[in-house]
Amino acid sequence: MKVIKDNKIRRIGIMGGTFDPIHYGHLVTAEAARAEFDMEDIIFVPSGRPPHKHEYEVSEGEDRYLMTVLATITNLNFQVSRTELEREGPTYTVDTLIDFRKKYKDDVELYFITGADAILEIFTWKDVPNLLSSCSFVAATRPGYSREKLNGIIDTIRERYGTNIYYLNVPALAISSTDIRERVRSGRPIKYLLPEAVEDYIAKKGLYGEPMRTRLNG
Ligand code: ATP
Ligand code: MG
């Protein structure tokens, strides 16, 4: 395994999410982190399917995996991992990060990339001490979430856990999967909010409601 490239340690970004569906907010955030921190690759990790309903029924893992593959296919530095989809039982980010840590050993610096909303609720995640010491973190801005609060939580995380956590200003895209699902359900356009191949996949599989089905084959 190559350890050092041009005298630099390899850096890899991990972008976790439900990706139901993946959209340009995710892709822009991942690419901004890759460029800013000189990462070699970004690995997208679609979450496992939660055992019970929360606010809504999350789509099948296979559909979310395939949409993530379609969305990332044009970027040589983007990869998709099935690790959470193949794990038995509920999946937690801390387990995923520990698995990646073991896989890469000390050859690589790992960065977990999150949007502001995810960072703001990170203290509710499983096993916070191990989570926050398993790798470095990138906390990206997201429209609708206060920058002051984001900076505040970054400081708290640094002070409490000594985590390497970095602020990342991302070109603002007020896109969410929730909004996309609602648009499909109510027959409103989702064009330009996500890659066209993902839009086609949603139509082909009739995800999130019926109205989109008519989009394909005229
Ligand atoms: P949902 O509305 O279903 O919660 P979502 O759009 O928030 O979907 P997730 O899959 O929950 O997407 O998010 C995965 C990660 O991507 C999270 O860390 C989240 O903060 C980040 N993220 C999602 N959308 C954006 C965006 N528009 N800008 C910046 N970060 C984003
Ligand atoms: Mg979300």
Short mmCIF file of C-alpha atoms and ligand atoms in Angstrom, two decimals:
data_model
loop_
_atom_site.label_atom_id
_atom_site.label_comp_id
_atom_site.label_asym_id
_atom_site.label_seq_id
_atom_site.Cartn_x
_atom_site.Cartn_y
_atom_site.Cartn_z
CA MET A 1 0.00 0.00 0.00
CA LYS A 2 1.37 3.43 -0.83
CA VAL A 3 1.80 5.41 2.34
CA ILE A 4 3.35 8.67 1.39
CA LYS A 5 2.71 10.49 -1.85
CA ASP A 6 5.04 13.35 -2.69
CA ASN A 7 6.09 13.38 0.98
CA LYS A 8 2.52 14.03 2.02
CA ILE A 9 0.28 11.85 4.20
CA ARG A 10 -2.78 10.64 2.32
CA ARG A 11 -6.06 12.19 3.39
CA ILE A 12 -9.43 10.59 2.83
CA GLY A 13 -12.84 12.14 3.46
CA ILE A 14 -15.85 10.13 4.61
CA MET A 15 -19.28 11.55 3.86
CA GLY A 16 -22.06 9.75 5.72
CA GLY A 17 -25.74 10.33 5.00
CA THR A 18 -29.10 8.79 4.33
CA PHE A 19 -28.87 10.05 0.73
CA ASP A 20 -32.61 9.62 0.20
CA PRO A 21 -31.97 10.97 -2.40
CA ILE A 22 -28.40 12.31 -2.83
CA HIS A 23 -28.43 15.90 -4.17
CA TYR A 24 -26.10 18.74 -5.19
CA GLY A 25 -25.84 19.98 -1.56
CA HIS A 26 -24.03 16.72 -0.71
CA LEU A 27 -21.87 16.76 -3.83
CA VAL A 28 -20.82 20.42 -3.50
CA THR A 29 -19.95 19.92 0.18
CA ALA A 30 -17.88 16.80 -0.55
CA GLU A 31 -15.99 18.46 -3.41
CA ALA A 32 -15.36 21.63 -1.36
CA ALA A 33 -13.89 19.53 1.47
CA ARG A 34 -11.76 17.52 -0.95
CA ALA A 35 -10.28 20.63 -2.53
CA GLU A 36 -9.84 22.61 0.70
CA PHE A 37 -8.09 19.84 2.64
CA ASP A 38 -6.26 18.27 -0.30
CA MET A 39 -8.01 14.92 0.12
CA GLU A 40 -7.24 12.09 -2.24
CA ASP A 41 -10.72 10.56 -2.23
CA ILE A 42 -14.15 11.04 -0.72
CA ILE A 43 -15.99 7.89 0.30
CA PHE A 44 -19.77 8.28 0.45
CA VAL A 45 -21.33 5.95 3.03
CA PRO A 46 -25.11 5.52 2.68
CA SER A 47 -26.56 4.70 6.10
CA GLY A 48 -28.23 1.41 6.93
CA ARG A 49 -32.01 1.36 6.90
CA PRO A 50 -33.32 2.21 10.38
CA PRO A 51 -35.32 -0.71 11.83
CA HIS A 52 -38.35 1.39 12.75
CA LYS A 53 -40.04 4.35 11.16
CA HIS A 54 -38.86 7.71 12.39
CA GLU A 55 -40.30 10.76 10.66
CA TYR A 56 -40.73 8.84 7.41
CA GLU A 57 -40.00 5.45 5.88
CA VAL A 58 -36.44 5.54 4.58
CA SER A 59 -36.04 4.06 1.07
CA GLU A 60 -34.39 0.69 0.52
CA GLY A 61 -30.63 0.74 1.02
CA GLU A 62 -30.09 -0.65 -2.47
CA ASP A 63 -31.97 2.28 -4.05
CA ARG A 64 -30.03 4.83 -1.99
CA TYR A 65 -26.76 3.04 -2.81
CA LEU A 66 -27.48 3.02 -6.56
CA MET A 67 -28.52 6.70 -6.57
CA THR A 68 -25.26 7.53 -4.77
CA VAL A 69 -23.27 5.56 -7.35
CA LEU A 70 -25.08 7.32 -10.22
CA ALA A 71 -24.48 10.74 -8.66
CA THR A 72 -20.76 10.18 -8.09
CA ILE A 73 -19.92 8.35 -11.31
CA THR A 74 -18.48 11.42 -13.04
CA ASN A 75 -15.97 12.20 -10.28
CA LEU A 76 -12.84 10.01 -10.23
CA ASN A 77 -12.20 10.96 -6.60
CA PHE A 78 -15.63 9.95 -5.32
CA GLN A 79 -16.32 6.39 -4.17
CA VAL A 80 -19.29 4.70 -2.50
CA SER A 81 -19.06 2.22 0.37
CA ARG A 82 -21.58 -0.51 1.20
CA THR A 83 -20.24 -0.99 4.71
CA GLU A 84 -23.29 0.35 6.61
CA LEU A 85 -25.75 -1.33 4.23
CA GLU A 86 -24.15 -4.70 4.86
CA ARG A 87 -23.86 -4.39 8.64
CA GLU A 88 -26.44 -6.31 10.70
CA GLY A 89 -28.65 -4.33 13.05
CA PRO A 90 -28.72 -0.57 13.55
CA THR A 91 -25.71 1.26 12.15
CA TYR A 92 -23.78 3.93 13.99
CA THR A 93 -21.19 6.32 12.61
CA VAL A 94 -18.72 5.52 15.40
CA ASP A 95 -18.57 1.86 14.26
CA THR A 96 -18.07 2.92 10.65
CA LEU A 97 -15.24 5.27 11.53
CA ILE A 98 -13.53 2.66 13.70
CA ASP A 99 -13.81 0.17 10.78
CA PHE A 100 -12.27 2.66 8.36
CA ARG A 101 -9.56 3.48 10.93
CA LYS A 102 -8.68 -0.26 11.11
CA LYS A 103 -8.73 -0.60 7.33
CA TYR A 104 -6.36 2.29 6.73
CA LYS A 105 -4.34 1.91 9.95
CA ASP A 106 -2.09 4.93 10.41
CA ASP A 107 -1.30 5.28 6.70
CA VAL A 108 -4.04 7.80 6.15
CA GLU A 109 -5.63 10.81 7.84
CA LEU A 110 -9.41 10.35 7.90
CA TYR A 111 -11.86 13.26 7.88
CA PHE A 112 -15.55 12.80 8.56
CA ILE A 113 -17.48 15.46 6.64
CA THR A 114 -20.77 16.76 8.07
CA GLY A 115 -23.13 19.63 7.44
CA ALA A 116 -23.94 22.14 10.18
CA ASP A 117 -27.21 20.42 11.13
CA ALA A 118 -25.46 17.12 11.77
CA ILE A 119 -22.67 18.70 13.84
CA LEU A 120 -25.21 20.62 15.92
CA GLU A 121 -26.75 17.35 17.08
CA ILE A 122 -23.57 15.28 17.31
CA PHE A 123 -23.70 15.00 21.10
CA THR A 124 -26.81 12.81 20.67
CA TRP A 125 -24.88 10.26 18.57
CA LYS A 126 -23.67 6.92 19.94
CA ASP A 127 -20.42 6.83 21.93
CA VAL A 128 -19.41 10.48 21.52
CA PRO A 129 -15.91 10.13 23.09
CA ASN A 130 -14.86 7.37 20.67
CA LEU A 131 -16.68 9.03 17.78
CA LEU A 132 -14.87 12.33 18.25
CA SER A 133 -11.45 10.75 18.75
CA SER A 134 -11.70 8.30 15.83
CA CYS A 135 -10.72 10.83 13.13
CA SER A 136 -10.69 14.51 12.16
CA PHE A 137 -13.97 16.29 11.37
CA VAL A 138 -15.03 18.87 8.81
CA ALA A 139 -18.05 20.97 9.80
CA ALA A 140 -19.59 22.54 6.69
CA THR A 141 -21.96 25.49 6.58
CA ARG A 142 -25.53 24.75 5.51
CA PRO A 143 -28.29 27.28 4.73
CA GLY A 144 -30.78 27.56 7.58
CA TYR A 145 -28.23 26.74 10.30
CA SER A 146 -26.51 29.50 12.26
CA ARG A 147 -22.78 29.99 11.72
CA GLU A 148 -22.40 31.31 15.26
CA LYS A 149 -23.88 28.10 16.66
CA LEU A 150 -21.64 26.06 14.36
CA ASN A 151 -18.53 27.92 15.53
CA GLY A 152 -19.68 27.50 19.13
CA ILE A 153 -20.02 23.75 18.84
CA ILE A 154 -16.67 23.46 17.04
CA ASP A 155 -15.02 25.20 20.01
CA THR A 156 -16.85 22.95 22.50
CA ILE A 157 -15.80 19.78 20.64
CA ARG A 158 -12.16 20.95 20.50
CA GLU A 159 -12.10 21.84 24.19
CA ARG A 160 -13.84 18.69 25.44
CA TYR A 161 -12.29 16.06 23.19
CA GLY A 162 -9.22 17.64 21.59
CA THR A 163 -10.70 16.66 18.20
CA ASN A 164 -9.20 18.10 15.04
CA ILE A 165 -12.36 19.74 13.74
CA TYR A 166 -12.29 22.26 10.92
CA TYR A 167 -14.86 24.79 9.75
CA LEU A 168 -15.64 24.74 6.02
CA ASN A 169 -17.52 27.45 4.19
CA VAL A 170 -19.48 25.80 1.36
CA PRO A 171 -21.27 27.67 -1.47
CA ALA A 172 -24.79 27.81 -0.05
CA LEU A 173 -27.29 25.40 -1.58
CA ALA A 174 -30.61 25.36 0.24
CA ILE A 175 -31.37 21.84 -0.97
CA SER A 176 -32.53 18.99 1.24
CA SER A 177 -33.65 15.43 0.55
CA THR A 178 -36.82 16.16 2.55
CA ASP A 179 -37.72 18.98 0.17
CA ILE A 180 -36.94 16.80 -2.88
CA ARG A 181 -39.18 13.99 -1.58
CA GLU A 182 -42.01 16.46 -0.97
CA ARG A 183 -41.59 17.91 -4.44
CA VAL A 184 -41.84 14.48 -6.06
CA ARG A 185 -44.89 13.59 -3.96
CA SER A 186 -46.65 16.77 -5.02
CA GLY A 187 -45.52 16.67 -8.68
CA ARG A 188 -43.30 19.77 -8.49
CA PRO A 189 -39.95 19.90 -10.38
CA ILE A 190 -36.70 18.58 -8.89
CA LYS A 191 -34.63 19.38 -11.97
CA TYR A 192 -31.27 21.07 -11.20
CA LEU A 193 -31.44 20.10 -7.53
CA LEU A 194 -29.75 16.73 -8.12
CA PRO A 195 -27.96 14.92 -10.97
CA GLU A 196 -30.19 14.00 -13.90
CA ALA A 197 -29.34 10.29 -13.60
CA VAL A 198 -30.69 10.32 -10.04
CA GLU A 199 -33.82 12.12 -11.21
CA ASP A 200 -34.29 9.39 -13.83
CA TYR A 201 -33.72 6.65 -11.25
CA ILE A 202 -36.42 8.16 -9.00
CA ALA A 203 -38.82 8.23 -11.94
CA LYS A 204 -37.96 4.71 -13.09
CA LYS A 205 -38.44 3.20 -9.63
CA GLY A 206 -41.40 5.42 -8.73
CA LEU A 207 -39.69 6.52 -5.51
CA TYR A 208 -41.36 9.07 -3.21
CA GLY A 209 -44.75 8.87 -4.95
CA GLU A 210 -46.36 8.34 -8.32
CA PRO A 211 -46.47 11.65 -10.25
CA MET A 212 -42.87 11.38 -11.52
CA ARG A 213 -43.41 8.01 -13.22
CA THR A 214 -44.74 9.74 -16.31
CA ARG A 215 -41.42 11.56 -16.81
CA LEU A 216 -39.77 8.60 -18.59
CA ASN A 217 -40.87 7.40 -22.05
CA GLY A 218 -42.77 10.61 -22.68
P1 ATP B 1 -33.01 14.79 4.93
O1 ATP B 1 -33.79 16.03 4.57
O2 ATP B 1 -33.67 13.50 4.57
O3 ATP B 1 -32.47 14.81 6.35
P2 ATP B 1 -30.51 15.84 3.90
O4 ATP B 1 -30.67 16.72 2.73
O5 ATP B 1 -30.31 16.50 5.25
O6 ATP B 1 -31.72 14.81 3.96
P3 ATP B 1 -28.68 13.77 4.66
O7 ATP B 1 -28.49 12.50 3.91
O8 ATP B 1 -29.45 13.77 5.93
O9 ATP B 1 -29.32 14.85 3.62
O10 ATP B 1 -27.27 14.49 4.93
C1 ATP B 1 -26.03 13.86 4.87
C2 ATP B 1 -24.95 14.89 5.23
O11 ATP B 1 -24.91 15.94 4.24
C3 ATP B 1 -25.20 15.61 6.57
O12 ATP B 1 -23.94 15.81 7.21
C4 ATP B 1 -25.80 16.93 6.15
O13 ATP B 1 -25.56 17.93 7.10
C5 ATP B 1 -25.07 17.22 4.84
N1 ATP B 1 -25.85 18.05 3.92
C6 ATP B 1 -27.03 17.72 3.35
N2 ATP B 1 -27.48 18.71 2.55
C7 ATP B 1 -26.58 19.70 2.63
C8 ATP B 1 -26.50 21.02 2.04
N3 ATP B 1 -27.47 21.48 1.22
N4 ATP B 1 -25.42 21.79 2.35
C9 ATP B 1 -24.47 21.31 3.19
N5 ATP B 1 -24.48 20.09 3.78
C10 ATP B 1 -25.52 19.29 3.51
MG MG B 2 -30.54 15.36 7.05
#
